[in-house]
Coordinates of C-alpha atoms in Angstrom, one line a residue:
X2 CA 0.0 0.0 0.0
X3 CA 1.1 3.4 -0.8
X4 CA 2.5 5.8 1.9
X5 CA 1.3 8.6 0.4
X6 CA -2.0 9.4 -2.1
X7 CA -2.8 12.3 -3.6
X8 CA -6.2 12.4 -6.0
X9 CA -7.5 15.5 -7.8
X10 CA -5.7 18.5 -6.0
X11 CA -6.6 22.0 -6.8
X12 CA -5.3 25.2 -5.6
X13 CA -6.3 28.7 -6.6
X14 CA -5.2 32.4 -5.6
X15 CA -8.1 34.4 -6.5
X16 CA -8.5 33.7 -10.7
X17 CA -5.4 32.3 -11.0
X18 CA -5.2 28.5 -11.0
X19 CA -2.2 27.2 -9.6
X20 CA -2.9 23.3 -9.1
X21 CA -5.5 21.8 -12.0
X22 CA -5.8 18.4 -10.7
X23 CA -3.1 16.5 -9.6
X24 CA -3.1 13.1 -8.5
X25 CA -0.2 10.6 -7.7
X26 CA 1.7 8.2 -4.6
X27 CA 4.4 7.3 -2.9
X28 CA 5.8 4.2 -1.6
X29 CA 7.3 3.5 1.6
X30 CA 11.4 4.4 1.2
X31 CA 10.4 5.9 -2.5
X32 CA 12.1 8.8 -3.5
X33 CA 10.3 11.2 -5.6
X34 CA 11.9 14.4 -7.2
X35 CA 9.2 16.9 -9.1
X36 CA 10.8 18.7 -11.4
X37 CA 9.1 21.9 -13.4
X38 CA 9.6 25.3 -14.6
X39 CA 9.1 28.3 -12.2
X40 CA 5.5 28.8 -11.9
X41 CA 4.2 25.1 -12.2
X42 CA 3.2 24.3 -9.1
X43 CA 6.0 22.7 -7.4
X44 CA 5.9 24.7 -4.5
X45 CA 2.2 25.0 -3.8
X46 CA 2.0 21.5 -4.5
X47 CA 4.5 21.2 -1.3
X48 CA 2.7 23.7 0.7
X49 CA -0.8 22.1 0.0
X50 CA 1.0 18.4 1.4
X51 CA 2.5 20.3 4.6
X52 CA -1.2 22.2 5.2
X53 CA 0.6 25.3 4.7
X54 CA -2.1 25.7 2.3
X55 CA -5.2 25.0 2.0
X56 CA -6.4 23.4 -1.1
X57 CA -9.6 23.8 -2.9
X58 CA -10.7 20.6 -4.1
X59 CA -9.2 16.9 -3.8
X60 CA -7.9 14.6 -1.3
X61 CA -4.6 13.5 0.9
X62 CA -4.3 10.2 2.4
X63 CA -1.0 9.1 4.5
X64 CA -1.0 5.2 5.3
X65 CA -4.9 4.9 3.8
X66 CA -5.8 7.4 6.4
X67 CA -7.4 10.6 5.2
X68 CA -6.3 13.9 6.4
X69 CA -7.6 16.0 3.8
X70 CA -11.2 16.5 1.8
X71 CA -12.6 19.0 0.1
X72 CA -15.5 18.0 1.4
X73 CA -14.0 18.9 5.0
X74 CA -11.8 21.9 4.6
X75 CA -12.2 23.7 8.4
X76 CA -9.5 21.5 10.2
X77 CA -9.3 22.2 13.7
X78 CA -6.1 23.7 14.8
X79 CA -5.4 20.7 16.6
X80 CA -5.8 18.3 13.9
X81 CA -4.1 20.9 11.4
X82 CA -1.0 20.2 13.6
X83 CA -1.2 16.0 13.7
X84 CA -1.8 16.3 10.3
X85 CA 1.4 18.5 9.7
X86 CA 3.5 15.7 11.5
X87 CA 3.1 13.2 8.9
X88 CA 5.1 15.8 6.5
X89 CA 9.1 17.6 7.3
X90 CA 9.6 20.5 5.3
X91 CA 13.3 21.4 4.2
X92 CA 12.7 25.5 2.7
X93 CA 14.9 27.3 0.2
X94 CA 16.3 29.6 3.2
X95 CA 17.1 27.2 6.1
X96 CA 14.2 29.0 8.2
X97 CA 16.5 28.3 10.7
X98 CA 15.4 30.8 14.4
X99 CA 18.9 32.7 14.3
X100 CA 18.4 33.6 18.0
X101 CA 18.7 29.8 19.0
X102 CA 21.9 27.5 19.0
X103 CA 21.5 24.7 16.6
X104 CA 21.5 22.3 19.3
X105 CA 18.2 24.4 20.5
X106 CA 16.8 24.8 16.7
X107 CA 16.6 20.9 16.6
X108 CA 15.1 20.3 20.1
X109 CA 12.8 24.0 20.3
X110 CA 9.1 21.8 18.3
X111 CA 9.7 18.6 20.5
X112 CA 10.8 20.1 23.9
X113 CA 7.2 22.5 23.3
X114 CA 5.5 19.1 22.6
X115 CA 6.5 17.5 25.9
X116 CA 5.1 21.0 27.7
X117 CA 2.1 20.9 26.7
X118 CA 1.8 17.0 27.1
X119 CA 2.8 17.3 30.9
X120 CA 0.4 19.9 31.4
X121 CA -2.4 17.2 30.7
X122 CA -0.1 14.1 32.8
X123 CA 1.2 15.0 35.5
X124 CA 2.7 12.1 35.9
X125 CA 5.1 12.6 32.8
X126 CA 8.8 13.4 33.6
X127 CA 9.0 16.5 32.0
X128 CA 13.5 16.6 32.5
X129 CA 14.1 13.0 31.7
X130 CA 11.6 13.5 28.3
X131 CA 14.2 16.7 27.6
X132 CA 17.1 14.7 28.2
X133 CA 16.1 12.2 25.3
X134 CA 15.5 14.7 22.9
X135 CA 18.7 16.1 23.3
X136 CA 20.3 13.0 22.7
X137 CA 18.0 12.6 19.8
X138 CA 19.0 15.8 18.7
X139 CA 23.2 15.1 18.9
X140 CA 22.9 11.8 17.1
X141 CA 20.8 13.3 14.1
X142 CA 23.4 16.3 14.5
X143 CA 25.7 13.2 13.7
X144 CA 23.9 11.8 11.0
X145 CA 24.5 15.0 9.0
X146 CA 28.2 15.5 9.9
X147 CA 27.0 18.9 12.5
X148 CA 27.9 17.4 15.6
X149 CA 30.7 19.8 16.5
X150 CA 28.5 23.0 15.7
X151 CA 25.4 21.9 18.7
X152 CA 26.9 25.3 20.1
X153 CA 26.7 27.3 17.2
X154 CA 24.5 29.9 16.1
X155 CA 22.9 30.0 12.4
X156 CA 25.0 33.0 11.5
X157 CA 28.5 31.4 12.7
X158 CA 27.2 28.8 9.9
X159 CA 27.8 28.3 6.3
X160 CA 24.9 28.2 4.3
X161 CA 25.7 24.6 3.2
X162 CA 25.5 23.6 7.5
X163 CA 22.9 26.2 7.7
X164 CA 20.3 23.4 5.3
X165 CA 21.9 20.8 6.8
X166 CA 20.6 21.8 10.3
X167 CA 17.5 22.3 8.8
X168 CA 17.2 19.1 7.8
X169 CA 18.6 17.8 11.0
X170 CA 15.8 19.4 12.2
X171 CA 12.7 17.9 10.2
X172 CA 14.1 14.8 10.6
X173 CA 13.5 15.2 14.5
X174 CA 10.1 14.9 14.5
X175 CA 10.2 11.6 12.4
X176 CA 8.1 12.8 9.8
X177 CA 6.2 10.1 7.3
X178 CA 7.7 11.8 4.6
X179 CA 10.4 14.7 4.1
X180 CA 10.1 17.3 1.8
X181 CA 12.4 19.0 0.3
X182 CA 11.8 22.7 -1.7
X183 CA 15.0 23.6 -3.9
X184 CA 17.4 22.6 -0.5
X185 CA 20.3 23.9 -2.9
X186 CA 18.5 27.0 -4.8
X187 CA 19.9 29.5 -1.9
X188 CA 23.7 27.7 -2.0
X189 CA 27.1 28.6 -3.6
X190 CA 27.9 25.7 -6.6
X191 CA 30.6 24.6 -3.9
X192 CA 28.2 24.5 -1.0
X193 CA 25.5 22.5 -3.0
X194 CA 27.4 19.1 -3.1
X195 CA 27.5 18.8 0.9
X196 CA 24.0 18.8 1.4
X197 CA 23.2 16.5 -1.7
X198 CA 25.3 14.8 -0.1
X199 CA 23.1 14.3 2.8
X200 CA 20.1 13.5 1.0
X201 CA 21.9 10.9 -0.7
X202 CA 22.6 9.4 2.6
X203 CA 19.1 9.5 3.7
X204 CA 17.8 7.7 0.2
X205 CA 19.9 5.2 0.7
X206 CA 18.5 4.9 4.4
X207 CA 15.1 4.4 2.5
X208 CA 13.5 7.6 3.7
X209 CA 10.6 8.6 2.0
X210 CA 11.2 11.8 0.2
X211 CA 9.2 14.4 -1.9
X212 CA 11.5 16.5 -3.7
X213 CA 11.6 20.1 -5.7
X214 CA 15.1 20.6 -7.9
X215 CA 16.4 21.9 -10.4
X216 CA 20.0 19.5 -10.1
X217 CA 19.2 17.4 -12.8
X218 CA 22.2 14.6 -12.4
X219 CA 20.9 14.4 -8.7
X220 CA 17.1 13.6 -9.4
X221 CA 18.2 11.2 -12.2
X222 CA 20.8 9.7 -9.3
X223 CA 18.8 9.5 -6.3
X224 CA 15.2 9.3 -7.7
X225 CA 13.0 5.8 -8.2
X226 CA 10.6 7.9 -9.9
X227 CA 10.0 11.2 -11.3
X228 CA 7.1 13.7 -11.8
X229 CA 7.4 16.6 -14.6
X230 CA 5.0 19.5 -13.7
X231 CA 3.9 21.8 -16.0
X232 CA 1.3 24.6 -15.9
X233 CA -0.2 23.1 -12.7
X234 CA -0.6 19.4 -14.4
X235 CA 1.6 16.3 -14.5
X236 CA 2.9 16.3 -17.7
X237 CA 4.5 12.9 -17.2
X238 CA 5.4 10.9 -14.3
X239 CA 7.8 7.4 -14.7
X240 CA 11.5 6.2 -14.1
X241 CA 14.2 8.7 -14.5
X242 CA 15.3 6.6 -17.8
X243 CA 11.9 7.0 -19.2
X244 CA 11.9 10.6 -18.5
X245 CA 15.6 11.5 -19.1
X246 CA 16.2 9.1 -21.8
X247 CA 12.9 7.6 -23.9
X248 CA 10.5 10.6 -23.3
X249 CA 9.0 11.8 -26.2
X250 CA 7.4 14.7 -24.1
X251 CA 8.6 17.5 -26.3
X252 CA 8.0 20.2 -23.4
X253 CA 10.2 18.0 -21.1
X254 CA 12.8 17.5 -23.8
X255 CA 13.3 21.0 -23.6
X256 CA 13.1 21.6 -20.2
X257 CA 15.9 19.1 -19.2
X258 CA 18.2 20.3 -21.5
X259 CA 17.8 23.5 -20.5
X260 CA 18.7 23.2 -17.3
X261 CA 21.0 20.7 -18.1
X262 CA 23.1 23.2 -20.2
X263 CA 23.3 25.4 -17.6

């Protein structure tokens, strides 16, 4: 069974439709990169998954479990935020809270969980619950080669750490499925290979990802399948040979080398 199902989504901003119906899965351990020209949909599609927004028709199951109808937009605030657990989202910019240590960035969600769980049960142990997330938080520090910088702060960072931490960070709350949005659009060229680096690691890991880029060796590397957007549509979805190598997709044709000429 699918991880992740997606049937019919639609997003709008005002007149202009962003999303016309799009509809696809994910396995468990799949990796999925969506590539697109600016303006497709990538991103919204993204945003729509992590209930960032709010789409206008279609719906979103995780493990065969619905969290999304059209037929039941109004989400509690409560179920907004279980739903948004199922997703990690890795932005452009690191959206990493500058005034925090990274140590602090990667514990600051599940330490705030853990408060507001012991307010309902007492008889939680609010220090010893805080003392495993911190070691949570040093061996995914590990994972992605940051251990040394748990005492940093974002700007002592490169921007290559800087998404790294970020990463480190989704990863903490064990999302379902990690999400990636350009992670190497707001890099230097010599930064980019560290953190592709780390997504490499975590494919081969077999965790699930969803991801936007424009680094077309890297989606044909990593990816088991991929999805071309265009206009707000799939325009194709299949291996990376079918869609680097045997598509007869004149629009995607183009777009690949494009960007693979650049």
């Amino acid at each position: 069974m699918s991880i992740l199902n997606v049937y019919d989504l639609k997003k709008s901003f005002g007149k202009t439709e962003v999303l016309k119906g799009i509809t696809f899965s994910v396995e468990q351990g799949e990796v999925i990169s969506i590539l697109g020209s600016s303006g497709s949909g990538k991103t919204t599609l993204l945003r729509c998954l992590n209930f960032l927004e709010t789409p206008n028709e279609g719906r979103i199951e995780v493990n065969g479990r619905e969290i999304f109808s059209a037929d039941n937009k109004e989400l509690p605030d409560r179920v907004l935020r279980e739903n948004r657990l199922n997703f990690g989202l890795v932005f452009q910019q690191f959206n990493l809270f500058p005034q925090y240590t990274v140590l602090e960035n990667l514990t600051l969600a599940a330490k705030l969980r853990v408060k507001e769980a012991a307010k309902k049960d007492k008889t939680l142990s609010k220090n010893q619950l805080f003392e495993s997330i911190d070691k949570q938080a040093l061996e995914t520090l590990e994972s992605v080669g940051l251990s040394e910088k748990k005492d940093f702060y974002p700007c002592q960072l490169s921007g290559g750490q800087q998404q790294r931490v970020a990463i480190a960070r989704a990863l903490m709350l064990s999302p379902q499925i990690l999400c990636f949005d350009e992670p190497t659009s707001a890099l230097d060229p010599e930064l980019t290979g560290e953190v592709l680096a780390v997504i490499k690691e975590l494919a081969q890991r077999k965790v699930t990802m969803i991801i936007v880029t424009h680094e077309m060796a890297f989606a044909r590397e990593v990816s088991d399948k991929i999805i071309f957007m265009d206009e707000g549509v799939v325009a194709a979805c299949g291996t990376p040979d079918e869609i680097f190598c045997n598509s007869s997709n004149e629009r995607i044709c183009k777009f690949i080398s494009a960007m693979s000429n650049k």
